[in-house]
Amino acid sequence: MGFGFLHRHRGSTAYLLLAPGMLFLVVFFLVPLGFLAYQSLESGSIDFGYAFTWAWDNYSSAITGYGTQFKRSFAYAGIATAIALLVSYPVAYWIAFRGGRWKNLLLLCIVAPFFVTYLIRTLAWQTILSDDGLIVRTLTDMHILSPGGRLLATGTAVVAGITYNFLPFMALPLYVSLEQIDQTLIEAAEDLYASKWTAFFRVTFPLSLPGVVAGTLLTFIPAAGDFINAQLLGSTTNHMIGNVINSKYNELIDYPAAAAMSFILMAIILALVLIYARAVGSEKLTG
Amino acid sequence: MDESVVTAPPSAASPSAENGSGPEYDIRLIGLTKRFDDVVAVDNLSLDIDRGHFFALLGPSGCGKTTTLRMIGGFEEPTEGRIELGGVDVAPLPAYKRDVNTVFQSYALFPHLSIFENVAFGLRRRRVKGGEVRRRVVEALELVGLAGLERRKPRQLSGGQQQRIALARALVNRPRVLLLDEPLGALDLKLRKEMQLELKRIQSEVGITFVHVTHDQEEAMTMADQIVIMNGGHIEQSGTPTELYESPRTAFVAGFLGVSNLLEGTMVGEDRVKLSDGTEVQCPREALGGRTGTVQIGVRPEKLRLGAGEANSLSGTVAESAYIGVSTQYTLDTPAGPVTVYVQNDRPGGQVATGERLTLSWSPESTFVVDSQEGLQ
Ligand SMILES: Nc1ncnc2c1ncn2[C@@H]1O[C@H](COP(=O)(O)OP(=O)(O)OP(=O)(O)O)[C@@H](O)[C@H]1O
Ligand SMILES: [Mg+2]
């Protein structure tokens, strides 16, 4: 960590080149972050105003009061990330290795839903999963769903929505890392007595790990803080921490509580990412 | 129990070959053909490769060398024909069940594995026990002179070292046949020369059949004890380097292996050919092989002598000369066609000027006869 990499460049050119980016980071990230930290330790109410009082109980009450939503956020995000990985990997694999001249078109198909606004896409799912929609009717007819059962306003719908909305963030990094794999490496593995499956698990998959890590992080992190899917496709029993922060901030105007929760969310995500990076091993990621 | 692992890697591809006398060929290609859409990459190729030989597959770019090797390795399916390894048809076997290993031109070392694990890859797939793996990997690394680099990653090695690791990774499995597709192509000239000798040493040490693909005739001559010259998907000629060089059977082979002088003529006796200018030359009877009508004879530049000392002679004027240091190369215009000759620079001031007349002669034994039409016979 730190700015050790700066030492590689002697002279001022590197600093000059870095300046705009650094300035941007300071103005649009560090300053708001500091402000948020300050706010999270305030106490008071919207009517009488807030004052800085080192109010650490904002944190403790966030955890005691909304532990369920925190846990649910990470569970939903985790499941959605796992499903997105399982769904995207074969797709990315197929496009990278078998796509031929259709590669670009197929990639376009993956990002195509992104041409429609996030909100509209999720609202569309509301219609698709609605009680009198095609899916619910079909599942009821097939006796998979009991009569009167519903999809909308369930955890399943929220997870499905998150998975769908973040799928491209998973698929594209996977595609990039798979596409870079030299095909002769797979031939070499087969030459050395590895069956297709063994070659996949011993060579292809390990070499695609950078894509797996990038994809899971790009999916998991925003998914854990998401509230649109839970709001539009779930009920209050499916609310995630994002919904709580949103309502604290926008509806209850309880800035300190919202700020404290944001910090807790950030801290947990950071911790999970570090554990994850450790587990996968940075050695493997750099090849 | 342990013994069997050491001496003969058991595999589906080499069943009963070990007992009894066994077949004398390691590889047999029978009428092998590969078509890619409308391109015929390999055209009805038949070839026997003896056990324990250093075999070179030599030919110009695009003649089908890689395709042939890939079919033997199991990476490409033949359109027609059979491939036998040790007497067994391997058509139904996928690459990973064939008792051959390949050294790829790009080395194809696994970038995420250490050198040790790279070399151990094949052994692990065959479930060789841990201690045995360790012993054999170290042994293979010693063979290629790179013991001690086990813990490095491929990217921490130079190109030449990676090349040796690729070799060790293949050899450690003790395959029936080792396939090498231009393994030295990416090395600089000096390193390439070193590796040629090194490969030859290693081959004679391990005694495994090597099939070495190259388009470099000098490399093939240096290393191989059997050479097959391919052209346009078929075999032009096969034999030892000396046979191919001394008695090329086609104009293509004569031109591909070094420089040669080819002259048109007609048969005038069992061992005599009359050149287009009327000069009669003597040729070995067996080289002419009872031919009649028009023939093409050849002689290597270094077999030509200055002066009329030998049985066959030609005269002409010097059209071009090139000083190469140890010798000078002259191109003579003779009535029978252009002739190239190397003259040793053993005397100071011995140069011959352009336009001067020279007489050259050579012995009948140095004369070879080629089929003028490519692909004949
Ligand atoms: N996958 C393929 N699809 C179509 N044509 C191919 C394919 N592989 C090879 N060819 C064609 O087959 C012919 C033989 O190719 P091959 O790679 O065997 O040549 P080579 O002798 O190895 O040449 P080089 O010395 O350049 O490596 C070439 O004309 C090539 O264009
Ligand atoms: Mg080739």
XYZ file of C-alpha atoms and ligand atoms in Angstrom:
696
model
C 0.000 0.000 0.000
C 0.973 3.663 0.028
C 2.577 5.545 -2.759
C 5.740 3.508 -3.040
C 5.237 3.162 -6.756
C 6.001 6.839 -7.110
C 9.638 6.161 -6.416
C 9.935 4.406 -9.724
C 9.567 7.703 -11.520
C 12.206 10.266 -10.782
C 11.505 13.916 -11.455
C 8.336 15.859 -11.347
C 6.620 14.589 -14.506
C 4.991 11.689 -12.704
C 3.634 13.953 -10.002
C 2.322 16.392 -12.564
C 0.559 13.610 -14.416
C -0.904 12.324 -11.170
C -2.065 15.747 -9.980
C -5.474 15.920 -11.714
C -6.400 12.457 -10.533
C -5.227 13.153 -7.009
C -7.119 16.411 -6.921
C -10.237 14.622 -8.100
C -9.838 11.969 -5.417
C -9.368 14.536 -2.684
C -12.281 16.728 -3.725
C -14.789 14.040 -4.606
C -13.790 11.158 -2.347
C -11.696 12.073 0.658
C -13.538 15.300 1.547
C -17.034 13.729 1.371
C -15.738 10.706 3.230
C -14.371 12.906 6.002
C -17.620 14.799 6.105
C -19.539 11.531 6.321
C -17.312 10.375 9.186
C -17.905 13.672 10.966
C -21.640 13.371 10.421
C -21.733 9.805 11.712
C -20.598 11.032 15.116
C -23.188 13.784 15.421
C -26.301 13.640 17.571
C -29.524 15.598 17.704
C -32.634 15.628 15.554
C -33.890 17.203 12.373
C -35.994 19.672 14.369
C -33.274 20.939 16.690
C -30.325 20.392 14.390
C -27.320 18.103 14.688
C -24.170 18.733 16.664
C -20.851 16.873 16.768
C -20.689 14.978 20.070
C -18.525 11.904 19.393
C -21.803 9.954 19.385
C -20.391 6.445 19.003
C -23.746 4.973 19.932
C -24.857 5.781 16.363
C -22.719 2.798 15.428
C -23.787 0.465 18.175
C -27.475 1.161 17.662
C -27.096 0.661 13.910
C -25.710 -2.814 14.557
C -28.192 -3.785 17.231
C -31.162 -2.277 15.410
C -30.403 -3.377 11.867
C -28.199 -6.458 12.196
C -30.785 -8.475 10.253
C -30.664 -6.092 7.288
C -26.882 -6.122 7.330
C -26.801 -9.901 7.311
C -29.494 -10.065 4.641
C -27.558 -7.655 2.422
C -24.463 -9.804 2.466
C -26.443 -13.021 2.062
C -28.374 -11.706 -0.949
C -25.256 -10.179 -2.468
C -23.326 -13.400 -1.876
C -25.967 -15.637 -3.418
C -26.465 -13.288 -6.367
C -22.703 -13.154 -6.953
C -22.431 -16.943 -6.851
C -25.306 -17.390 -9.305
C -23.942 -14.665 -11.573
C -20.566 -16.461 -11.582
C -22.101 -19.840 -12.373
C -24.236 -18.376 -15.147
C -21.614 -16.079 -16.676
C -18.641 -18.420 -16.652
C -19.940 -20.838 -19.296
C -21.243 -17.931 -21.376
C -17.937 -16.043 -21.189
C -16.036 -19.288 -21.854
C -18.121 -20.060 -24.886
C -17.787 -16.572 -26.351
C -14.035 -16.457 -25.692
C -13.201 -19.899 -27.089
C -15.985 -20.662 -29.542
C -17.318 -17.240 -30.439
C -15.185 -16.902 -33.579
C -16.241 -13.928 -35.621
C -19.446 -13.504 -33.607
C -17.511 -12.524 -30.464
C -18.215 -8.812 -30.620
C -21.878 -9.278 -31.405
C -22.289 -11.712 -28.512
C -20.541 -9.335 -26.136
C -22.867 -6.591 -27.303
C -25.804 -8.836 -26.437
C -24.479 -9.122 -22.872
C -24.324 -5.375 -22.378
C -27.457 -4.663 -24.434
C -29.787 -4.503 -21.368
C -27.568 -1.700 -20.086
C -28.892 0.592 -22.755
C -32.068 0.726 -20.681
C -32.033 2.549 -17.332
C -31.442 0.499 -14.207
C -34.788 1.584 -12.760
C -36.779 0.721 -15.866
C -35.085 -2.669 -16.169
C -35.981 -3.519 -12.599
C -39.544 -2.260 -13.063
C -39.784 -4.560 -16.073
C -38.945 -7.451 -13.756
C -41.793 -6.338 -11.536
C -44.120 -6.989 -14.461
C -42.445 -10.252 -15.410
C -42.662 -11.641 -11.860
C -46.103 -10.164 -11.094
C -48.801 -12.406 -9.610
C -50.779 -12.625 -12.873
C -47.609 -12.738 -15.001
C -46.585 -15.570 -17.295
C -43.901 -16.997 -15.019
C -46.061 -17.271 -11.912
C -48.889 -18.810 -13.938
C -46.601 -21.349 -15.591
C -44.964 -22.331 -12.310
C -48.378 -22.651 -10.643
C -49.614 -24.827 -13.526
C -46.540 -27.011 -13.162
C -47.224 -27.268 -9.422
C -43.795 -25.897 -8.642
C -45.475 -22.911 -7.038
C -48.430 -23.637 -4.756
C -51.721 -21.924 -5.706
C -51.681 -18.363 -4.467
C -47.885 -18.478 -4.231
C -46.020 -15.511 -5.530
C -42.609 -14.521 -6.762
C -42.851 -10.787 -6.439
C -42.131 -9.479 -2.958
C -39.967 -12.489 -2.091
C -36.292 -12.884 -1.401
C -36.012 -14.965 -4.570
C -37.209 -12.041 -6.661
C -34.713 -9.688 -5.019
C -31.792 -12.073 -5.561
C -32.913 -12.683 -9.146
C -33.094 -8.949 -9.742
C -29.632 -8.325 -8.304
C -28.166 -11.226 -10.294
C -29.693 -9.933 -13.505
C -28.690 -6.332 -12.959
C -25.061 -7.073 -12.169
C -24.470 -9.980 -14.560
C -22.469 -7.958 -17.123
C -20.078 -6.836 -14.377
C -19.332 -10.499 -13.868
C -19.378 -11.649 -17.485
C -17.113 -9.006 -18.998
C -14.057 -9.428 -16.718
C -14.461 -13.201 -17.052
C -14.508 -12.894 -20.813
C -11.410 -10.698 -20.827
C -9.377 -13.104 -18.697
C -10.519 -16.196 -20.620
C -9.909 -14.553 -23.973
C -6.268 -13.946 -23.023
C -5.540 -17.589 -22.333
C -3.204 -19.094 -24.899
C -4.939 -22.094 -26.464
C -1.667 -24.001 -26.769
C -1.556 -24.125 -22.957
C -4.702 -26.215 -23.010
C -3.231 -28.385 -25.750
C -0.074 -28.722 -23.672
C -2.150 -29.903 -20.708
C -3.880 -32.495 -22.884
C -0.532 -33.502 -24.291
C 0.564 -34.146 -20.696
C -2.260 -36.627 -20.088
C -4.891 -34.222 -18.740
C -8.445 -34.949 -19.869
C -10.577 -32.007 -21.003
C -11.942 -31.619 -17.482
C -8.579 -31.883 -15.780
C -7.134 -29.402 -18.256
C -9.946 -27.032 -17.375
C -9.495 -27.299 -13.627
C -5.691 -27.300 -13.702
C -5.045 -24.736 -16.397
C -8.002 -22.792 -17.777
C -9.714 -22.035 -14.487
C -6.597 -20.973 -12.536
C -5.593 -18.723 -15.420
C -9.048 -17.134 -15.433
C -8.885 -16.362 -11.689
C -8.082 -12.665 -12.170
C -11.353 -12.389 -14.075
C -13.210 -14.368 -11.420
C -11.902 -12.087 -8.683
C -12.592 -8.887 -10.607
C -16.067 -10.106 -11.574
C -17.072 -11.219 -8.092
C -15.850 -7.956 -6.542
C -17.539 -5.823 -9.179
C -20.772 -7.728 -8.550
C -20.634 -8.238 -4.799
C -19.664 -4.742 -3.704
C -22.443 -2.792 -5.427
C -24.908 -5.632 -4.759
C -24.296 -5.447 -1.006
C -25.200 -1.767 -0.984
C -28.089 -2.018 -3.434
C -31.623 -1.011 -2.455
C -33.476 -0.650 -5.778
C -34.028 -4.394 -6.226
C -35.261 -4.931 -2.666
C -37.500 -1.893 -2.959
C -39.090 -2.785 -6.292
C -39.046 -6.586 -6.205
C -39.170 -7.329 -2.479
C -41.288 -6.472 0.521
C -40.238 -4.929 3.838
C -39.238 -8.408 5.019
C -36.645 -8.461 2.214
C -35.155 -5.070 2.928
C -31.427 -4.769 2.755
C -29.183 -2.303 4.541
C -29.311 -0.045 1.484
C -33.042 0.365 1.994
C -32.505 1.303 5.620
C -29.814 3.855 4.780
C -31.997 5.253 2.010
C -34.996 5.693 4.283
C -32.928 7.092 7.158
C -31.378 9.615 4.839
C -34.219 10.559 2.532
C -37.329 9.934 4.598
C -36.398 10.206 8.274
C -33.651 12.770 7.643
C -31.564 10.976 10.297
C -28.171 11.826 8.771
C -25.953 10.554 11.631
C -27.569 7.095 11.635
C -27.372 6.866 7.808
C -23.722 7.941 7.866
C -22.817 5.459 10.605
C -24.482 2.604 8.703
C -22.662 3.577 5.505
C -19.395 3.394 7.391
C -20.196 0.008 8.869
C -21.185 -1.289 5.421
C -17.974 0.019 3.947
C -15.869 -1.487 6.727
C -17.449 -4.927 6.386
C -17.074 -4.906 2.604
C -13.433 -3.875 2.947
C -12.804 -6.650 5.465
C -14.502 -9.251 3.278
C -12.549 -8.140 0.220
C -9.275 -8.435 2.124
C -10.134 -11.912 3.388
C -11.184 -12.908 -0.113
C -8.010 -11.580 -1.716
C -5.982 -13.450 0.917
C -7.844 -16.681 0.280
C -7.455 -16.558 -3.488
C -3.854 -15.551 -3.085
C -2.381 -12.491 -4.700
C 0.410 -14.708 -6.034
C -2.038 -16.495 -8.301
C -3.587 -13.275 -9.490
C -0.368 -11.879 -10.801
C 0.433 -15.082 -12.684
C 5.740 -52.715 -8.571
C 7.800 -49.566 -8.475
C 9.983 -50.959 -11.221
C 7.232 -50.936 -13.809
C 6.630 -47.246 -13.248
C 10.271 -46.512 -13.772
C 10.921 -48.458 -16.910
C 7.763 -48.182 -18.970
C 5.038 -45.643 -18.363
C 1.884 -47.724 -18.626
C -0.667 -46.232 -20.932
C -3.540 -47.236 -23.118
C -1.421 -46.515 -26.169
C 1.319 -49.036 -25.457
C -0.241 -52.293 -24.450
C 1.320 -55.501 -25.676
C 4.151 -53.858 -27.582
C 6.604 -54.517 -24.765
C 6.388 -58.279 -24.766
C 7.665 -60.386 -27.653
C 9.901 -58.899 -30.301
C 7.651 -55.876 -30.675
C 7.321 -53.732 -33.759
C 10.478 -52.155 -35.086
C 8.688 -48.907 -35.869
C 7.689 -46.394 -33.260
C 5.511 -44.437 -35.645
C 3.846 -45.581 -38.830
C 1.899 -43.147 -40.953
C -0.160 -44.839 -43.646
C -1.767 -42.782 -46.391
C -2.224 -39.864 -44.032
C -4.219 -36.983 -45.502
C -5.485 -33.775 -43.935
C -7.755 -31.340 -45.717
C -8.810 -27.968 -44.334
C -11.813 -27.032 -46.458
C -10.128 -26.716 -49.873
C -6.503 -26.730 -48.650
C -4.735 -30.085 -48.717
C -2.228 -29.622 -45.892
C -0.970 -33.222 -45.852
C -1.371 -35.346 -48.943
C -1.359 -39.140 -48.725
C 1.729 -39.321 -46.552
C 3.234 -42.687 -45.678
C 6.201 -42.909 -43.376
C 7.891 -45.306 -40.960
C 9.918 -43.927 -38.095
C 12.340 -46.341 -36.469
C 12.628 -46.676 -32.748
C 15.263 -44.566 -31.039
C 16.098 -42.398 -34.002
C 16.503 -38.671 -34.209
C 14.151 -37.908 -36.988
C 13.810 -34.557 -38.755
C 10.782 -33.438 -40.721
C 12.202 -30.817 -43.033
C 10.435 -28.625 -45.543
C 9.562 -25.103 -46.559
C 6.934 -23.056 -44.758
C 3.405 -24.317 -45.248
C 4.381 -27.789 -46.466
C 2.360 -29.484 -43.723
C 4.975 -30.267 -41.068
C 3.038 -28.866 -38.137
C -0.165 -30.472 -39.346
C 1.551 -33.870 -39.540
C 2.923 -33.468 -36.027
C -0.432 -32.338 -34.675
C -2.098 -35.399 -36.141
C 0.437 -37.659 -34.440
C -0.041 -35.778 -31.167
C -3.810 -36.065 -31.414
C -4.638 -32.377 -31.840
C -5.856 -32.712 -35.384
C -7.968 -35.480 -36.816
C -6.746 -36.988 -40.097
C -9.136 -36.705 -43.019
C -7.893 -40.075 -44.230
C -5.226 -42.599 -43.319
C -3.880 -44.335 -40.260
C -1.452 -43.467 -37.508
C 0.175 -46.310 -35.615
C 2.225 -45.834 -32.492
C 4.216 -48.933 -31.641
C 1.986 -50.994 -33.886
C -1.299 -49.769 -32.394
C -3.772 -47.652 -34.337
C -4.240 -44.501 -32.275
C -7.122 -43.034 -34.258
C -9.646 -43.569 -31.443
C -7.334 -42.173 -28.748
C -7.572 -38.515 -27.691
C -4.341 -36.564 -27.195
C -4.187 -37.213 -23.467
C -4.193 -40.982 -23.947
C -1.372 -41.066 -26.484
C 2.076 -42.069 -25.381
C 3.703 -39.096 -27.100
C 4.705 -35.726 -25.764
C 5.147 -32.471 -27.604
C 7.571 -29.608 -27.198
C 5.638 -26.645 -28.520
C 7.275 -23.877 -30.499
C 5.967 -21.315 -28.011
C 7.025 -23.665 -25.143
C 3.507 -23.375 -23.664
C 4.754 -23.513 -20.071
C 1.949 -23.048 -17.545
C 2.461 -19.496 -16.273
C 0.626 -20.068 -12.986
C 2.708 -23.084 -11.952
C 6.266 -23.245 -10.667
C 8.948 -24.876 -12.766
C 8.700 -27.947 -10.539
C 4.951 -28.251 -11.046
C 5.304 -27.609 -14.756
C 7.689 -30.519 -15.107
C 5.654 -32.666 -12.714
C 2.382 -32.000 -14.564
C 2.377 -35.163 -16.668
C 3.555 -37.376 -13.783
C 0.809 -36.075 -11.527
C -1.823 -36.776 -14.165
C -0.543 -40.334 -14.265
C -0.737 -40.520 -10.483
C 2.943 -41.214 -9.965
C 3.726 -41.187 -6.237
C 5.105 -38.047 -4.581
C 8.646 -39.202 -3.861
C 8.967 -40.672 -7.320
C 7.691 -37.411 -8.835
C 10.316 -35.428 -6.935
C 13.106 -37.793 -8.012
C 12.123 -37.788 -11.656
C 11.575 -34.032 -11.875
C 15.009 -33.354 -10.397
C 16.517 -35.932 -12.751
C 14.833 -34.292 -15.762
C 15.989 -30.841 -14.711
C 19.533 -32.161 -14.325
C 19.306 -33.665 -17.798
C 18.611 -30.237 -19.291
C 21.138 -28.573 -16.972
C 18.657 -26.497 -14.986
C 18.546 -28.135 -11.561
C 17.845 -25.631 -8.799
C 15.259 -23.551 -10.626
C 12.302 -25.606 -9.317
C 10.684 -22.792 -7.374
C 10.767 -20.163 -10.110
C 7.863 -19.245 -12.308
C 8.238 -19.575 -16.106
C 8.270 -15.806 -16.614
C 11.381 -15.602 -14.424
C 13.380 -17.627 -16.957
C 15.088 -16.618 -20.181
C 13.828 -17.913 -23.507
C 16.564 -20.525 -23.703
C 15.840 -21.741 -20.177
C 12.113 -21.933 -20.905
C 12.956 -23.995 -23.950
C 14.867 -26.470 -21.787
C 12.056 -26.636 -19.251
C 9.607 -27.422 -22.044
C 11.937 -30.245 -23.055
C 12.246 -31.517 -19.488
C 8.469 -31.364 -19.006
C 8.000 -33.646 -21.994
C 10.943 -35.993 -21.379
C 10.151 -36.623 -17.721
C 7.191 -38.736 -18.843
C 9.469 -41.017 -20.886
C 7.090 -41.088 -23.823
C 7.429 -43.493 -26.708
C 7.978 -40.537 -29.015
C 8.878 -36.913 -28.473
C 7.474 -34.438 -30.996
C 9.297 -31.131 -31.377
C 7.769 -28.394 -33.498
C 10.524 -25.935 -34.390
C 11.578 -25.825 -30.748
C 14.587 -23.647 -31.487
C 12.822 -21.178 -33.742
C 12.622 -18.413 -31.151
C 16.258 -18.579 -30.051
C 19.093 -16.467 -31.393
C 21.623 -18.069 -33.704
C 24.306 -18.774 -31.109
C 21.898 -20.290 -28.611
C 20.256 -22.262 -31.399
C 23.575 -23.854 -32.354
C 24.219 -24.737 -28.720
C 20.779 -26.227 -28.270
C 21.119 -28.289 -31.448
C 24.085 -30.126 -29.966
C 22.429 -30.243 -26.571
C 19.262 -31.792 -28.007
C 21.331 -34.351 -29.850
C 23.187 -35.255 -26.658
C 19.962 -35.567 -24.708
C 18.373 -37.714 -27.393
C 21.246 -40.173 -27.414
C 21.210 -40.192 -23.624
C 17.516 -41.009 -23.224
C 17.179 -43.064 -26.392
C 13.622 -41.886 -27.079
C 12.526 -41.378 -30.680
C 12.601 -37.662 -31.504
C 10.572 -36.227 -34.355
C 11.945 -32.778 -34.921
C 10.178 -30.356 -37.247
C 12.240 -27.630 -38.842
C 12.529 -25.602 -42.001
C 16.239 -25.068 -41.425
C 18.170 -27.580 -43.534
C 21.405 -27.004 -41.643
C 19.660 -27.731 -38.350
C 18.195 -30.938 -39.724
C 21.580 -32.036 -41.104
C 23.334 -31.298 -37.818
C 20.910 -33.118 -35.569
C 19.041 -35.854 -37.332
C 20.104 -39.312 -38.319
C 17.023 -39.640 -40.518
C 15.510 -36.792 -42.508
C 12.233 -36.619 -44.374
C 11.927 -33.769 -46.809
C 8.373 -32.609 -47.312
C 7.007 -30.343 -49.982
C 3.414 -29.360 -50.612
C 2.032 -31.959 -48.201
C 3.897 -34.964 -49.589
C 7.279 -36.565 -49.058
C 9.972 -35.685 -51.550
C 12.606 -38.026 -50.186
C 13.726 -39.585 -46.966
C 17.061 -40.964 -45.833
C 20.176 -40.153 -43.865
C 21.621 -36.644 -44.211
C 24.471 -38.042 -46.332
C 22.126 -39.942 -48.650
C 19.945 -36.905 -49.147
C 22.856 -34.610 -49.747
C 24.935 -36.898 -51.931
C 22.136 -38.389 -53.973
C 19.061 -36.207 -54.007
C 16.375 -37.801 -56.126
C 14.387 -34.708 -57.008
C 15.314 -31.236 -58.151
C 13.495 -29.911 -55.099
C 15.637 -31.883 -52.672
C 18.808 -30.969 -54.563
C 17.916 -27.299 -54.285
C 16.589 -27.384 -50.740
C 19.614 -29.103 -49.217
C 22.468 -26.805 -50.132
C 23.515 -25.529 -53.544
C 23.605 -27.793 -56.570
C 24.231 -27.554 -60.282
C 21.532 -29.195 -62.376
C 22.117 -29.868 -66.067
C 19.717 -31.197 -68.720
C 20.810 -34.082 -70.885
C 19.750 -37.182 -72.812
C 20.701 -40.784 -72.216
C 23.262 -42.114 -74.662
C 24.275 -45.317 -72.909
C 23.723 -47.187 -69.647
C 26.015 -44.822 -67.782
C 26.459 -41.925 -70.179
C 24.470 -38.724 -70.584
C 24.863 -36.186 -73.371
C 24.413 -32.615 -72.131
C 22.601 -29.983 -74.200
C 25.911 -28.647 -75.607
C 26.953 -32.091 -76.780
C 29.410 -32.863 -73.965
C 29.148 -36.422 -72.781
C 29.438 -37.121 -69.064
C 29.668 -40.328 -67.121
C 27.271 -41.101 -64.279
C 26.948 -43.993 -61.834
C 24.858 -46.691 -63.487
C 22.641 -47.234 -60.446
C 21.843 -43.508 -60.242
C 20.519 -43.570 -63.779
C 18.545 -46.694 -62.994
C 17.801 -47.663 -66.587
C 16.301 -44.325 -67.536
C 15.850 -43.319 -71.177
C 15.259 -40.018 -72.928
C 15.776 -36.723 -71.163
C 17.314 -36.675 -67.713
C 18.596 -34.077 -65.307
C 21.957 -34.645 -63.701
C 23.499 -32.738 -60.839
C 26.758 -32.124 -59.087
C 27.513 -30.217 -55.904
C 29.736 -27.108 -56.268
C 32.340 -28.406 -53.826
C 32.773 -31.594 -55.895
C 33.989 -29.573 -58.906
C 37.730 -29.202 -59.466
C 39.573 -26.538 -61.430
C 41.254 -28.032 -64.472
C 40.539 -31.157 -66.484
C 41.788 -33.792 -64.013
C 38.588 -35.838 -63.699
C 36.492 -37.892 -66.084
C 33.706 -35.360 -66.592
C 34.515 -31.811 -67.580
C 32.923 -28.570 -68.715
C 34.298 -25.183 -69.701
C 32.800 -21.721 -69.421
C 33.433 -18.073 -68.689
C 33.230 -16.593 -65.203
C 30.028 -14.537 -65.003
C 30.030 -13.725 -61.306
C 32.349 -14.143 -58.366
C 31.739 -13.737 -54.648
C 34.518 -13.735 -52.099
C 33.381 -15.675 -48.983
C 36.698 -15.631 -47.136
C 37.686 -19.261 -46.907
C 36.655 -19.783 -50.514
C 35.377 -17.879 -53.517
C 32.132 -18.743 -55.243
C 32.211 -18.460 -59.034
C 29.251 -18.752 -61.348
C 30.275 -19.919 -64.801
C 28.350 -19.603 -68.037
C 28.825 -22.908 -69.848
C 27.076 -24.033 -73.045
C 25.278 -26.641 -70.925
C 23.946 -24.051 -68.438
C 25.152 -22.011 -65.462
C 27.460 -23.819 -63.042
C 28.474 -22.752 -59.534
C 31.806 -23.748 -58.049
C 33.649 -23.041 -54.796
C 37.377 -22.503 -55.054
C 39.518 -22.644 -51.921
C 41.477 -19.481 -51.297
C 44.606 -21.427 -50.441
C 47.000 -19.312 -52.507
C 47.407 -15.545 -52.354
C 46.385 -13.779 -55.555
C 44.648 -16.878 -56.829
C 41.446 -15.024 -57.792
C 39.981 -15.467 -61.260
C 38.599 -12.349 -62.946
C 35.115 -12.076 -64.451
C 35.140 -13.007 -68.145
C 38.064 -15.422 -67.843
C 37.672 -18.933 -69.123
C 37.774 -21.859 -66.719
C 37.625 -25.610 -67.109
C 35.988 -27.671 -64.394
C 35.935 -31.405 -63.902
C 34.365 -33.906 -61.539
C 34.305 -37.617 -60.975
C 31.385 -39.779 -62.123
C 30.716 -40.887 -58.517
C 29.936 -37.285 -57.552
C 27.167 -37.080 -60.127
C 23.560 -37.588 -59.126
C 20.410 -37.829 -61.206
C 17.114 -36.202 -60.358
C 13.577 -36.434 -61.609
C 13.022 -33.125 -63.277
C 9.299 -33.142 -62.538
C 8.499 -32.412 -58.887
C 6.492 -35.111 -57.210
C 7.408 -37.822 -59.705
C 7.890 -41.277 -58.239
N -6.476 -24.891 -38.963
C -6.233 -24.700 -40.277
N -7.213 -24.276 -41.098
C -6.971 -24.106 -42.415
N -5.796 -24.300 -43.012
C -4.769 -24.703 -42.253
C -4.937 -24.925 -40.842
N -3.754 -25.325 -40.328
C -2.897 -25.354 -41.375
N -3.494 -24.987 -42.525
C -2.873 -24.939 -43.860
O -2.232 -26.159 -44.088
C -0.977 -25.964 -44.736
C 0.124 -26.608 -43.926
O 0.257 -25.922 -42.700
P 1.323 -26.316 -41.601
O 1.096 -25.425 -40.439
O 1.272 -27.767 -41.379
O 2.675 -25.912 -42.311
P 4.172 -26.010 -41.764
O 4.896 -26.934 -42.663
O 4.170 -26.309 -40.329
O 4.685 -24.540 -42.037
P 5.664 -23.606 -41.133
O 7.053 -24.034 -41.420
O 5.381 -22.235 -41.671
O 5.248 -23.769 -39.719
C -0.824 -24.461 -44.923
O -1.189 -24.145 -46.240
C -1.793 -23.877 -43.938
O -2.299 -22.673 -44.433
Mg 4.710 -25.194 -38.546
